[in-house]
């Protein structure tokens, strides 16, 4: 455990320059965009050139770029993501309101993807080259090729409109009704998770097949251990190393895919917040959402790295 802690501290130290680089990239992209914060602030009010100049001067928009970047980083360290040009409210308030829903959608989708991929991947590996394996391969290939937004539209049409099993959109807080929350989140989570589950299924199958062909598996089964015990205790743990690596990368897809899925299902999360900010020309909100999403992706990958070390003792020993 001491080795894991030492490696974790080393990874956290490496994250600092990475996060500063992300902040710099987002800062430069937003500063060189066509959206003018001053014009966005006076949207529809026909401001005079003097009013625009005073606004830019008051908010430091006329300062040199390095000074503005330093002020921006200093604000981030104090939890200040800026002020919305549209609502005049702190961006951090809007982000903290929308973020819980996006996290719910992302981790619900992640859970579905992990469960489906483990069940399907292990089943396909155990029944290698037989009918269950062939069916799972075809389904997983279809899932990899199917985009999430297309799946979302199909689910709305057939499961919500035609059959009426689920609502077509909207959100119910789990504190108000857990059943209502599940009904409103099931279709978005499925649309978000199925492409990831399909890709992970193929990776899990390949990894499990490779482990099943190793000598220790044949020795364990030959010594009288039930195959399900060997698969559950040894094969699956060793086979999870490669899928864990891919899973960390797929979390970024889930966070990014939530933007489209939330818009389709009218979920008031980070994705809808950013889409509305882009449409209304609110650069501070766009900037805050992008930074929060990027930071979340970095943190989740750090957690995946730790899990990778816990699952793979050989890598842990090699890095100490």
PDB file of C-alpha atoms in Angstrom, residues 40-240:
ATOM      1  CA  UNK A  40     -22.221  39.404 -25.000  1.00  0.00           C
ATOM      2  CA  UNK A  41     -22.704  41.311 -21.747  1.00  0.00           C
ATOM      3  CA  UNK A  42     -24.667  44.106 -23.484  1.00  0.00           C
ATOM      4  CA  UNK A  43     -26.516  41.682 -25.744  1.00  0.00           C
ATOM      5  CA  UNK A  44     -29.615  43.383 -27.178  1.00  0.00           C
ATOM      6  CA  UNK A  45     -28.925  46.677 -25.352  1.00  0.00           C
ATOM      7  CA  UNK A  46     -27.158  48.584 -28.199  1.00  0.00           C
ATOM      8  CA  UNK A  47     -24.221  49.783 -26.060  1.00  0.00           C
ATOM      9  CA  UNK A  48     -22.151  52.814 -27.036  1.00  0.00           C
ATOM     10  CA  UNK A  49     -18.441  52.415 -27.858  1.00  0.00           C
ATOM     11  CA  UNK A  50     -17.680  54.151 -24.547  1.00  0.00           C
ATOM     12  CA  UNK A  51     -19.708  51.590 -22.594  1.00  0.00           C
ATOM     13  CA  UNK A  52     -17.935  48.726 -24.359  1.00  0.00           C
ATOM     14  CA  UNK A  53     -14.548  50.300 -23.625  1.00  0.00           C
ATOM     15  CA  UNK A  54     -15.400  50.865 -19.950  1.00  0.00           C
ATOM     16  CA  UNK A  55     -16.567  47.249 -19.601  1.00  0.00           C
ATOM     17  CA  UNK A  56     -13.366  45.900 -21.162  1.00  0.00           C
ATOM     18  CA  UNK A  57     -11.247  48.128 -18.965  1.00  0.00           C
ATOM     19  CA  UNK A  58     -13.152  47.194 -15.801  1.00  0.00           C
ATOM     20  CA  UNK A  59     -12.828  43.462 -16.459  1.00  0.00           C
ATOM     21  CA  UNK A  60      -9.187  43.598 -17.534  1.00  0.00           C
ATOM     22  CA  UNK A  61      -9.897  42.742 -21.166  1.00  0.00           C
ATOM     23  CA  UNK A  62      -7.465  45.439 -22.307  1.00  0.00           C
ATOM     24  CA  UNK A  63      -4.582  44.097 -20.228  1.00  0.00           C
ATOM     25  CA  UNK A  64      -1.726  42.196 -21.901  1.00  0.00           C
ATOM     26  CA  UNK A  65      -2.446  38.520 -22.477  1.00  0.00           C
ATOM     27  CA  UNK A  66       0.059  37.202 -19.881  1.00  0.00           C
ATOM     28  CA  UNK A  67      -1.492  39.447 -17.218  1.00  0.00           C
ATOM     29  CA  UNK A  68      -4.975  38.244 -18.112  1.00  0.00           C
ATOM     30  CA  UNK A  69      -3.819  34.611 -17.946  1.00  0.00           C
ATOM     31  CA  UNK A  70      -2.251  35.147 -14.513  1.00  0.00           C
ATOM     32  CA  UNK A  71      -5.465  36.777 -13.261  1.00  0.00           C
ATOM     33  CA  UNK A  72      -7.483  33.935 -14.743  1.00  0.00           C
ATOM     34  CA  UNK A  73      -5.389  31.253 -13.014  1.00  0.00           C
ATOM     35  CA  UNK A  74      -5.540  33.200  -9.735  1.00  0.00           C
ATOM     36  CA  UNK A  75      -9.318  33.287 -10.017  1.00  0.00           C
ATOM     37  CA  UNK A  76      -9.464  29.537 -10.677  1.00  0.00           C
ATOM     38  CA  UNK A  77      -7.406  28.868  -7.553  1.00  0.00           C
ATOM     39  CA  UNK A  78     -10.093  30.718  -5.593  1.00  0.00           C
ATOM     40  CA  UNK A  79     -12.944  28.848  -7.313  1.00  0.00           C
ATOM     41  CA  UNK A  80     -13.851  31.736  -9.620  1.00  0.00           C
ATOM     42  CA  UNK A  81     -14.815  30.632 -13.139  1.00  0.00           C
ATOM     43  CA  UNK A  82     -15.981  34.088 -14.138  1.00  0.00           C
ATOM     44  CA  UNK A  83     -19.397  35.680 -14.510  1.00  0.00           C
ATOM     45  CA  UNK A  84     -22.072  34.756 -17.022  1.00  0.00           C
ATOM     46  CA  UNK A  85     -22.656  37.519 -19.558  1.00  0.00           C
ATOM     47  CA  UNK A  86     -26.273  36.447 -19.936  1.00  0.00           C
ATOM     48  CA  UNK A  87     -27.475  35.885 -16.368  1.00  0.00           C
ATOM     49  CA  UNK A  88     -24.866  38.038 -14.553  1.00  0.00           C
ATOM     50  CA  UNK A  89     -24.473  35.115 -12.121  1.00  0.00           C
ATOM     51  CA  UNK A  90     -21.177  33.411 -11.165  1.00  0.00           C
ATOM     52  CA  UNK A  91     -20.381  30.594 -13.569  1.00  0.00           C
ATOM     53  CA  UNK A  92     -19.414  28.349 -10.661  1.00  0.00           C
ATOM     54  CA  UNK A  93     -23.026  28.440  -9.434  1.00  0.00           C
ATOM     55  CA  UNK A  94     -24.351  27.253 -12.795  1.00  0.00           C
ATOM     56  CA  UNK A  95     -21.681  24.567 -13.059  1.00  0.00           C
ATOM     57  CA  UNK A  96     -22.329  23.181  -9.572  1.00  0.00           C
ATOM     58  CA  UNK A  97     -26.049  23.040 -10.388  1.00  0.00           C
ATOM     59  CA  UNK A  98     -25.580  21.182 -13.675  1.00  0.00           C
ATOM     60  CA  UNK A  99     -22.603  18.982 -12.743  1.00  0.00           C
ATOM     61  CA  UNK A 100     -24.443  16.466 -10.474  1.00  0.00           C
ATOM     62  CA  UNK A 101     -26.771  15.420 -13.285  1.00  0.00           C
ATOM     63  CA  UNK A 102     -23.900  14.933 -15.732  1.00  0.00           C
ATOM     64  CA  UNK A 103     -22.029  12.863 -13.162  1.00  0.00           C
ATOM     65  CA  UNK A 104     -25.137  10.761 -12.575  1.00  0.00           C
ATOM     66  CA  UNK A 105     -25.525  10.159 -16.312  1.00  0.00           C
ATOM     67  CA  UNK A 106     -21.820   9.466 -16.864  1.00  0.00           C
ATOM     68  CA  UNK A 107     -21.364   7.010 -14.006  1.00  0.00           C
ATOM     69  CA  UNK A 108     -24.689   5.284 -14.621  1.00  0.00           C
ATOM     70  CA  UNK A 109     -23.618   4.821 -18.236  1.00  0.00           C
ATOM     71  CA  UNK A 110     -20.182   3.679 -17.098  1.00  0.00           C
ATOM     72  CA  UNK A 111     -21.721   1.112 -14.740  1.00  0.00           C
ATOM     73  CA  UNK A 112     -23.985  -0.235 -17.476  1.00  0.00           C
ATOM     74  CA  UNK A 113     -21.071  -0.443 -19.917  1.00  0.00           C
ATOM     75  CA  UNK A 114     -18.863  -2.307 -17.430  1.00  0.00           C
ATOM     76  CA  UNK A 115     -21.538  -4.835 -16.459  1.00  0.00           C
ATOM     77  CA  UNK A 116     -22.617  -5.516 -20.052  1.00  0.00           C
ATOM     78  CA  UNK A 117     -19.054  -5.827 -21.337  1.00  0.00           C
ATOM     79  CA  UNK A 118     -17.972  -8.185 -18.549  1.00  0.00           C
ATOM     80  CA  UNK A 119     -20.980 -10.476 -18.947  1.00  0.00           C
ATOM     81  CA  UNK A 120     -20.871 -10.498 -22.749  1.00  0.00           C
ATOM     82  CA  UNK A 121     -17.071 -10.624 -23.034  1.00  0.00           C
ATOM     83  CA  UNK A 122     -16.610 -13.497 -20.587  1.00  0.00           C
ATOM     84  CA  UNK A 123     -19.546 -15.415 -22.110  1.00  0.00           C
ATOM     85  CA  UNK A 124     -18.083 -15.019 -25.604  1.00  0.00           C
ATOM     86  CA  UNK A 125     -14.632 -16.137 -24.435  1.00  0.00           C
ATOM     87  CA  UNK A 126     -15.932 -19.224 -22.620  1.00  0.00           C
ATOM     88  CA  UNK A 127     -18.004 -20.225 -25.678  1.00  0.00           C
ATOM     89  CA  UNK A 128     -15.238 -19.339 -28.133  1.00  0.00           C
ATOM     90  CA  UNK A 129     -16.118 -19.840 -31.823  1.00  0.00           C
ATOM     91  CA  UNK A 130     -19.523 -21.252 -30.914  1.00  0.00           C
ATOM     92  CA  UNK A 131     -22.992 -19.763 -31.404  1.00  0.00           C
ATOM     93  CA  UNK A 132     -23.031 -17.454 -28.322  1.00  0.00           C
ATOM     94  CA  UNK A 133     -19.621 -16.075 -29.313  1.00  0.00           C
ATOM     95  CA  UNK A 134     -20.736 -15.453 -32.898  1.00  0.00           C
ATOM     96  CA  UNK A 135     -23.901 -13.666 -31.780  1.00  0.00           C
ATOM     97  CA  UNK A 136     -22.032 -11.479 -29.287  1.00  0.00           C
ATOM     98  CA  UNK A 137     -19.416 -10.597 -31.921  1.00  0.00           C
ATOM     99  CA  UNK A 138     -22.063  -9.448 -34.400  1.00  0.00           C
ATOM    100  CA  UNK A 139     -23.913  -7.436 -31.742  1.00  0.00           C
ATOM    101  CA  UNK A 140     -20.707  -5.815 -30.468  1.00  0.00           C
ATOM    102  CA  UNK A 141     -19.594  -4.867 -33.985  1.00  0.00           C
ATOM    103  CA  UNK A 142     -22.991  -3.278 -34.563  1.00  0.00           C
ATOM    104  CA  UNK A 143     -22.722  -1.412 -31.276  1.00  0.00           C
ATOM    105  CA  UNK A 144     -19.259  -0.061 -32.106  1.00  0.00           C
ATOM    106  CA  UNK A 145     -20.530   1.261 -35.439  1.00  0.00           C
ATOM    107  CA  UNK A 146     -23.725   2.806 -34.025  1.00  0.00           C
ATOM    108  CA  UNK A 147     -23.342   6.417 -32.806  1.00  0.00           C
ATOM    109  CA  UNK A 148     -24.894   7.298 -29.473  1.00  0.00           C
ATOM    110  CA  UNK A 149     -27.186  10.027 -30.812  1.00  0.00           C
ATOM    111  CA  UNK A 150     -28.663   7.602 -33.372  1.00  0.00           C
ATOM    112  CA  UNK A 151     -29.325   5.044 -30.642  1.00  0.00           C
ATOM    113  CA  UNK A 152     -30.918   7.791 -28.548  1.00  0.00           C
ATOM    114  CA  UNK A 153     -33.312   8.741 -31.345  1.00  0.00           C
ATOM    115  CA  UNK A 154     -34.246   5.088 -31.970  1.00  0.00           C
ATOM    116  CA  UNK A 155     -34.926   4.523 -28.273  1.00  0.00           C
ATOM    117  CA  UNK A 156     -37.094   7.621 -28.058  1.00  0.00           C
ATOM    118  CA  UNK A 157     -39.103   6.520 -31.077  1.00  0.00           C
ATOM    119  CA  UNK A 158     -39.655   2.863 -30.158  1.00  0.00           C
ATOM    120  CA  UNK A 159     -39.356   2.659 -26.362  1.00  0.00           C
ATOM    121  CA  UNK A 160     -40.765   6.058 -25.418  1.00  0.00           C
ATOM    122  CA  UNK A 161     -43.169   7.136 -28.183  1.00  0.00           C
ATOM    123  CA  UNK A 162     -44.432   3.787 -29.539  1.00  0.00           C
ATOM    124  CA  UNK A 163     -44.383   1.645 -26.387  1.00  0.00           C
ATOM    125  CA  UNK A 164     -44.565   4.376 -23.755  1.00  0.00           C
ATOM    126  CA  UNK A 165     -42.211   2.551 -21.386  1.00  0.00           C
ATOM    127  CA  UNK A 166     -40.083   5.625 -20.726  1.00  0.00           C
ATOM    128  CA  UNK A 167     -40.533   9.412 -20.977  1.00  0.00           C
ATOM    129  CA  UNK A 168     -39.160  11.117 -24.075  1.00  0.00           C
ATOM    130  CA  UNK A 169     -37.126  13.548 -21.974  1.00  0.00           C
ATOM    131  CA  UNK A 170     -36.931  15.604 -18.809  1.00  0.00           C
ATOM    132  CA  UNK A 171     -35.410  14.884 -15.430  1.00  0.00           C
ATOM    133  CA  UNK A 172     -36.696  13.890 -12.005  1.00  0.00           C
ATOM    134  CA  UNK A 173     -34.444  14.324  -8.992  1.00  0.00           C
ATOM    135  CA  UNK A 174     -33.766  10.998  -7.197  1.00  0.00           C
ATOM    136  CA  UNK A 175     -34.542  12.743  -3.890  1.00  0.00           C
ATOM    137  CA  UNK A 176     -38.087  13.325  -5.152  1.00  0.00           C
ATOM    138  CA  UNK A 177     -38.670   9.928  -6.743  1.00  0.00           C
ATOM    139  CA  UNK A 178     -36.100   7.180  -7.233  1.00  0.00           C
ATOM    140  CA  UNK A 179     -38.403   5.361  -9.652  1.00  0.00           C
ATOM    141  CA  UNK A 180     -38.962   8.541 -11.633  1.00  0.00           C
ATOM    142  CA  UNK A 181     -35.218   9.174 -11.724  1.00  0.00           C
ATOM    143  CA  UNK A 182     -34.572   5.676 -13.087  1.00  0.00           C
ATOM    144  CA  UNK A 183     -37.241   6.118 -15.772  1.00  0.00           C
ATOM    145  CA  UNK A 184     -35.817   9.437 -16.937  1.00  0.00           C
ATOM    146  CA  UNK A 185     -32.176   8.303 -16.837  1.00  0.00           C
ATOM    147  CA  UNK A 186     -32.429   4.781 -18.295  1.00  0.00           C
ATOM    148  CA  UNK A 187     -32.662   5.709 -21.977  1.00  0.00           C
ATOM    149  CA  UNK A 188     -29.965   8.427 -21.854  1.00  0.00           C
ATOM    150  CA  UNK A 189     -27.608   6.117 -19.948  1.00  0.00           C
ATOM    151  CA  UNK A 190     -28.210   3.260 -22.391  1.00  0.00           C
ATOM    152  CA  UNK A 191     -27.661   5.493 -25.430  1.00  0.00           C
ATOM    153  CA  UNK A 192     -24.448   6.767 -23.870  1.00  0.00           C
ATOM    154  CA  UNK A 193     -23.117   3.410 -22.691  1.00  0.00           C
ATOM    155  CA  UNK A 194     -23.915   0.924 -25.476  1.00  0.00           C
ATOM    156  CA  UNK A 195     -21.116   1.993 -27.884  1.00  0.00           C
ATOM    157  CA  UNK A 196     -18.626   1.850 -24.996  1.00  0.00           C
ATOM    158  CA  UNK A 197     -19.975  -1.524 -23.849  1.00  0.00           C
ATOM    159  CA  UNK A 198     -19.639  -2.896 -27.376  1.00  0.00           C
ATOM    160  CA  UNK A 199     -15.995  -1.849 -27.625  1.00  0.00           C
ATOM    161  CA  UNK A 200     -15.140  -3.108 -24.139  1.00  0.00           C
ATOM    162  CA  UNK A 201     -16.844  -6.434 -24.879  1.00  0.00           C
ATOM    163  CA  UNK A 202     -14.425  -7.136 -27.706  1.00  0.00           C
ATOM    164  CA  UNK A 203     -11.450  -6.204 -25.527  1.00  0.00           C
ATOM    165  CA  UNK A 204     -12.654  -8.294 -22.571  1.00  0.00           C
ATOM    166  CA  UNK A 205     -13.260 -11.289 -24.841  1.00  0.00           C
ATOM    167  CA  UNK A 206      -9.768 -11.080 -26.321  1.00  0.00           C
ATOM    168  CA  UNK A 207      -8.143 -10.676 -22.906  1.00  0.00           C
ATOM    169  CA  UNK A 208     -10.076 -13.588 -21.371  1.00  0.00           C
ATOM    170  CA  UNK A 209      -9.313 -15.853 -24.345  1.00  0.00           C
ATOM    171  CA  UNK A 210      -5.594 -15.118 -23.958  1.00  0.00           C
ATOM    172  CA  UNK A 211      -5.736 -15.984 -20.255  1.00  0.00           C
ATOM    173  CA  UNK A 212      -7.731 -19.178 -20.836  1.00  0.00           C
ATOM    174  CA  UNK A 213      -4.986 -20.430 -23.169  1.00  0.00           C
ATOM    175  CA  UNK A 214      -2.275 -20.106 -20.515  1.00  0.00           C
ATOM    176  CA  UNK A 215      -0.791 -23.097 -18.732  1.00  0.00           C
ATOM    177  CA  UNK A 216      -1.872 -22.125 -15.231  1.00  0.00           C
ATOM    178  CA  UNK A 217      -5.538 -22.300 -16.237  1.00  0.00           C
ATOM    179  CA  UNK A 218      -5.197 -25.791 -17.654  1.00  0.00           C
ATOM    180  CA  UNK A 219      -3.247 -26.849 -14.544  1.00  0.00           C
ATOM    181  CA  UNK A 220      -5.860 -25.406 -12.182  1.00  0.00           C
ATOM    182  CA  UNK A 221      -8.764 -27.042 -14.015  1.00  0.00           C
ATOM    183  CA  UNK A 222      -6.817 -30.308 -14.300  1.00  0.00           C
ATOM    184  CA  UNK A 223      -6.259 -30.317 -10.539  1.00  0.00           C
ATOM    185  CA  UNK A 224     -10.005 -30.401  -9.984  1.00  0.00           C
ATOM    186  CA  UNK A 225     -10.934 -26.732  -9.500  1.00  0.00           C
ATOM    187  CA  UNK A 226     -14.296 -25.839 -11.065  1.00  0.00           C
ATOM    188  CA  UNK A 227     -13.861 -23.703 -14.227  1.00  0.00           C
ATOM    189  CA  UNK A 228     -16.077 -20.939 -12.818  1.00  0.00           C
ATOM    190  CA  UNK A 229     -13.782 -20.636  -9.783  1.00  0.00           C
ATOM    191  CA  UNK A 230     -10.671 -20.429 -11.968  1.00  0.00           C
ATOM    192  CA  UNK A 231     -12.296 -17.816 -14.214  1.00  0.00           C
ATOM    193  CA  UNK A 232     -13.647 -15.761 -11.321  1.00  0.00           C
ATOM    194  CA  UNK A 233     -10.542 -15.790  -9.112  1.00  0.00           C
ATOM    195  CA  UNK A 234      -7.660 -15.809 -11.577  1.00  0.00           C
ATOM    196  CA  UNK A 235      -8.579 -15.373 -15.209  1.00  0.00           C
ATOM    197  CA  UNK A 236     -10.871 -12.394 -14.810  1.00  0.00           C
ATOM    198  CA  UNK A 237      -8.489 -10.475 -12.556  1.00  0.00           C
ATOM    199  CA  UNK A 238      -5.549 -10.923 -14.931  1.00  0.00           C
ATOM    200  CA  UNK A 239      -7.713 -10.185 -17.965  1.00  0.00           C
ATOM    201  CA  UNK A 240      -9.004  -6.887 -16.556  1.00  0.00           C
TER     202      UNK A 240
END
